[in-house]
Amino acid sequence: MDARVVITIALRVRALRTGCGNWSGAASARRLLMPARETEAIILKTFPLGEADRLVSFLGRSSGRVRGVAAGARRIKNRYGSTLEVLSHVQIWYVERETRELVRIQQADLLESFHKAQSDYGLSTGLAVISEISELILPEHEVSEPMFRLILLAVREVERTGDWSLPLSYFAFWTVRLGGWLPRFDRCVACDEPFGQHPAFYDAHQVGLFCEKCRRPGMKPLHLEARNLAERFAGERLDRIAYEKSMQASARELREAALSWIELHVERRLMTRELLESA
Ligand SMILES: [Zn+2]
């Protein structure tokens, strides 16, 4: 056992004996032993851990997806406040532990609050879909600047507009695009016939879009308007696209198709998807 481990254990014992009061002192001492890492981050998910702690999964701008423990985060008077809410935009400090997979989160400061979206049931359903998808597709410890920016942009727009329809379509479309799973939108994957004005068809079991002749039973349509919306998404930023009532059906079709392609890629059903129907 090296000296560093001994000191860390000693500090932990002292922190336990003296309770929360001495926590920050122990933390700053620990910080001297193991250099703390700091990153801008988005909270992806949190779970209760034991009686007092929370397990936190976050996407760090400079660290990629990381899982860690926030000690004491379940106590009523904890120093995290609302920083550990799903999809909060925070600055986070943590230490890696050589022997364990989970990092120790020392501090999180809120950079940007999405309180309206987080506290509204309907809106938080949209956030839950973004959170589940991000958690599933992002590999651990792999930096992804495009996904970081995409998540932040989508959540900001849910908060700003009070509606997840367009942000979620945009998020799902771009997730598929960034993942490289987007099929051709102009012609049938089976017979190569251009779709023209006709609807294209998809499901969550086959890669690609199919024409009316090649479609299989149970496939859903992606009409021209939805394919045109995809083109707009590819070229315009979400916060510059004005949502009009007439876009509702296309936004929904495109979102449903993109969610199916995500499910095809991760080889499982998205748990949060059916919540959208009721929200
Ligand atoms: Zn065809």
Short mmCIF file of C-alpha atoms in Angstrom, two decimals, residues 79-243:
data_model
loop_
_atom_site.label_atom_id
_atom_site.label_comp_id
_atom_site.label_asym_id
_atom_site.label_seq_id
_atom_site.Cartn_x
_atom_site.Cartn_y
_atom_site.Cartn_z
CA ARG A 79 -24.42 21.08 -1.67
CA TYR A 80 -25.45 20.02 -5.18
CA GLY A 81 -28.86 21.71 -5.19
CA SER A 82 -30.39 21.27 -8.65
CA THR A 83 -27.06 20.80 -10.42
CA LEU A 84 -27.59 17.04 -10.76
CA GLU A 85 -30.98 17.24 -12.50
CA VAL A 86 -31.21 15.40 -15.83
CA LEU A 87 -29.58 17.42 -18.63
CA SER A 88 -28.38 20.23 -16.38
CA HIS A 89 -25.46 22.11 -17.90
CA VAL A 90 -22.73 22.26 -15.27
CA GLN A 91 -19.08 22.72 -14.51
CA ILE A 92 -17.92 19.58 -12.75
CA TRP A 93 -14.86 18.66 -10.69
CA TYR A 94 -13.96 15.04 -10.11
CA VAL A 95 -11.10 12.74 -9.24
CA GLU A 96 -10.35 9.48 -10.94
CA ARG A 97 -9.60 6.54 -8.72
CA GLU A 98 -7.05 4.08 -10.00
CA THR A 99 -8.74 1.03 -8.61
CA ARG A 100 -12.34 1.82 -9.44
CA GLU A 101 -14.40 2.44 -12.51
CA LEU A 102 -16.40 5.25 -10.90
CA VAL A 103 -14.90 8.69 -10.43
CA ARG A 104 -15.52 10.70 -7.28
CA ILE A 105 -17.44 13.88 -7.99
CA GLN A 106 -16.23 16.71 -5.78
CA GLN A 107 -18.29 19.63 -6.93
CA ALA A 108 -20.78 20.70 -9.59
CA ASP A 109 -21.74 24.28 -10.36
CA LEU A 110 -24.77 25.11 -12.48
CA LEU A 111 -23.86 26.95 -15.69
CA GLU A 112 -27.30 27.01 -17.18
CA SER A 113 -30.66 26.13 -15.68
CA PHE A 114 -33.36 24.23 -17.56
CA HIS A 115 -35.72 24.43 -14.66
CA LYS A 116 -38.91 24.94 -16.67
CA ALA A 117 -38.33 21.83 -18.79
CA GLN A 118 -37.08 19.72 -15.88
CA SER A 119 -40.03 20.49 -13.63
CA ASP A 120 -42.82 20.08 -16.22
CA TYR A 121 -43.98 16.48 -16.75
CA GLY A 122 -44.66 16.82 -20.48
CA LEU A 123 -41.38 18.61 -21.21
CA SER A 124 -39.32 16.35 -18.96
CA THR A 125 -40.54 13.41 -21.06
CA GLY A 126 -38.77 14.97 -24.04
CA LEU A 127 -35.64 15.43 -21.93
CA ALA A 128 -35.83 11.78 -20.82
CA VAL A 129 -35.70 10.62 -24.44
CA ILE A 130 -32.61 12.77 -25.11
CA SER A 131 -31.02 11.44 -21.94
CA GLU A 132 -31.74 7.77 -22.71
CA ILE A 133 -30.44 8.00 -26.28
CA SER A 134 -27.27 9.86 -25.26
CA GLU A 135 -26.56 7.35 -22.51
CA LEU A 136 -27.02 4.43 -24.95
CA ILE A 137 -25.03 5.65 -27.92
CA LEU A 138 -22.11 7.52 -26.36
CA PRO A 139 -19.13 5.29 -25.60
CA GLU A 140 -17.48 5.90 -22.22
CA HIS A 141 -14.49 8.27 -22.10
CA GLU A 142 -14.83 9.29 -25.74
CA VAL A 143 -15.01 13.01 -26.35
CA SER A 144 -17.84 14.02 -28.69
CA GLU A 145 -18.02 17.74 -29.29
CA PRO A 146 -20.81 17.45 -31.93
CA MET A 147 -23.03 15.41 -29.59
CA PHE A 148 -22.27 17.73 -26.69
CA ARG A 149 -23.39 20.73 -28.74
CA LEU A 150 -26.40 18.88 -30.16
CA ILE A 151 -27.73 17.88 -26.73
CA LEU A 152 -27.24 21.39 -25.37
CA LEU A 153 -28.93 23.00 -28.38
CA ALA A 154 -31.93 20.65 -28.18
CA VAL A 155 -32.42 21.11 -24.43
CA ARG A 156 -32.09 24.89 -24.69
CA GLU A 157 -34.81 24.93 -27.33
CA VAL A 158 -37.13 22.72 -25.25
CA GLU A 159 -36.64 25.18 -22.38
CA ARG A 160 -37.02 28.29 -24.55
CA THR A 161 -40.03 27.23 -26.61
CA GLY A 162 -41.79 25.06 -24.01
CA ASP A 163 -42.30 22.36 -26.66
CA TRP A 164 -40.22 19.30 -27.46
CA SER A 165 -41.72 18.48 -30.90
CA LEU A 166 -39.19 20.21 -33.10
CA PRO A 167 -36.15 19.92 -30.77
CA LEU A 168 -36.66 16.17 -30.40
CA SER A 169 -37.06 15.63 -34.15
CA TYR A 170 -33.90 17.63 -34.73
CA PHE A 171 -32.01 15.81 -32.00
CA ALA A 172 -33.06 12.34 -33.25
CA PHE A 173 -32.29 13.23 -36.89
CA TRP A 174 -28.84 14.61 -36.06
CA THR A 175 -28.01 11.73 -33.72
CA VAL A 176 -28.65 9.34 -36.61
CA ARG A 177 -26.68 11.55 -38.99
CA LEU A 178 -23.69 11.92 -36.65
CA GLY A 179 -23.78 8.18 -36.03
CA GLY A 180 -23.53 7.59 -39.79
CA TRP A 181 -26.79 5.58 -39.82
CA LEU A 182 -28.80 7.83 -42.09
CA PRO A 183 -30.16 6.01 -45.17
CA ARG A 184 -30.48 7.61 -48.60
CA PHE A 185 -33.50 9.88 -48.67
CA ASP A 186 -33.93 10.08 -52.45
CA ARG A 187 -34.21 6.49 -53.69
CA CYS A 188 -35.28 2.98 -52.65
CA VAL A 189 -32.60 0.90 -50.95
CA ALA A 190 -33.93 -2.29 -52.61
CA CYS A 191 -34.70 -1.32 -56.25
CA ASP A 192 -32.94 2.05 -56.55
CA GLU A 193 -36.11 3.73 -57.81
CA PRO A 194 -36.26 7.47 -56.92
CA PHE A 195 -39.10 8.34 -54.50
CA GLY A 196 -39.97 11.60 -56.23
CA GLN A 197 -43.20 12.90 -54.72
CA HIS A 198 -44.13 9.48 -53.30
CA PRO A 199 -43.78 8.40 -49.70
CA ALA A 200 -40.82 6.28 -48.59
CA PHE A 201 -41.17 3.50 -46.00
CA TYR A 202 -39.12 2.28 -43.03
CA ASP A 203 -39.23 0.11 -39.94
CA ALA A 204 -36.94 -0.66 -36.99
CA HIS A 205 -35.76 -3.99 -38.45
CA GLN A 206 -34.25 -3.05 -41.80
CA VAL A 207 -31.67 -0.52 -42.84
CA GLY A 208 -32.80 1.96 -45.48
CA LEU A 209 -35.89 3.54 -46.98
CA PHE A 210 -38.12 1.51 -49.28
CA CYS A 211 -40.44 2.48 -52.13
CA GLU A 212 -44.16 1.63 -52.29
CA LYS A 213 -43.47 -1.51 -54.33
CA CYS A 214 -40.67 -2.86 -52.10
CA ARG A 215 -42.18 -1.93 -48.74
CA ARG A 216 -42.79 -4.77 -46.29
CA PRO A 217 -45.83 -5.27 -44.07
CA GLY A 218 -45.92 -3.00 -41.04
CA MET A 219 -43.57 -0.36 -42.48
CA LYS A 220 -44.39 3.28 -41.78
CA PRO A 221 -44.38 6.12 -44.30
CA LEU A 222 -41.97 9.01 -44.51
CA HIS A 223 -43.67 11.51 -46.77
CA LEU A 224 -41.98 14.07 -48.99
CA GLU A 225 -42.66 16.88 -46.48
CA ALA A 226 -40.84 14.94 -43.73
CA ARG A 227 -37.91 14.27 -46.07
CA ASN A 228 -37.82 17.98 -46.93
CA LEU A 229 -37.77 18.81 -43.23
CA ALA A 230 -34.74 16.50 -42.87
CA GLU A 231 -33.03 18.56 -45.55
CA ARG A 232 -33.76 21.75 -43.59
CA PHE A 233 -32.42 20.14 -40.42
CA ALA A 234 -29.23 19.21 -42.26
CA GLY A 235 -28.63 22.80 -43.32
CA GLU A 236 -30.10 25.03 -40.60
CA ARG A 237 -29.54 25.41 -36.89
CA LEU A 238 -32.47 24.38 -34.71
CA ASP A 239 -32.74 27.78 -33.03
CA ARG A 240 -33.13 29.48 -36.42
CA ILE A 241 -36.02 27.29 -37.56
CA ALA A 242 -39.42 28.73 -36.68
CA TYR A 243 -41.87 26.02 -35.72
#
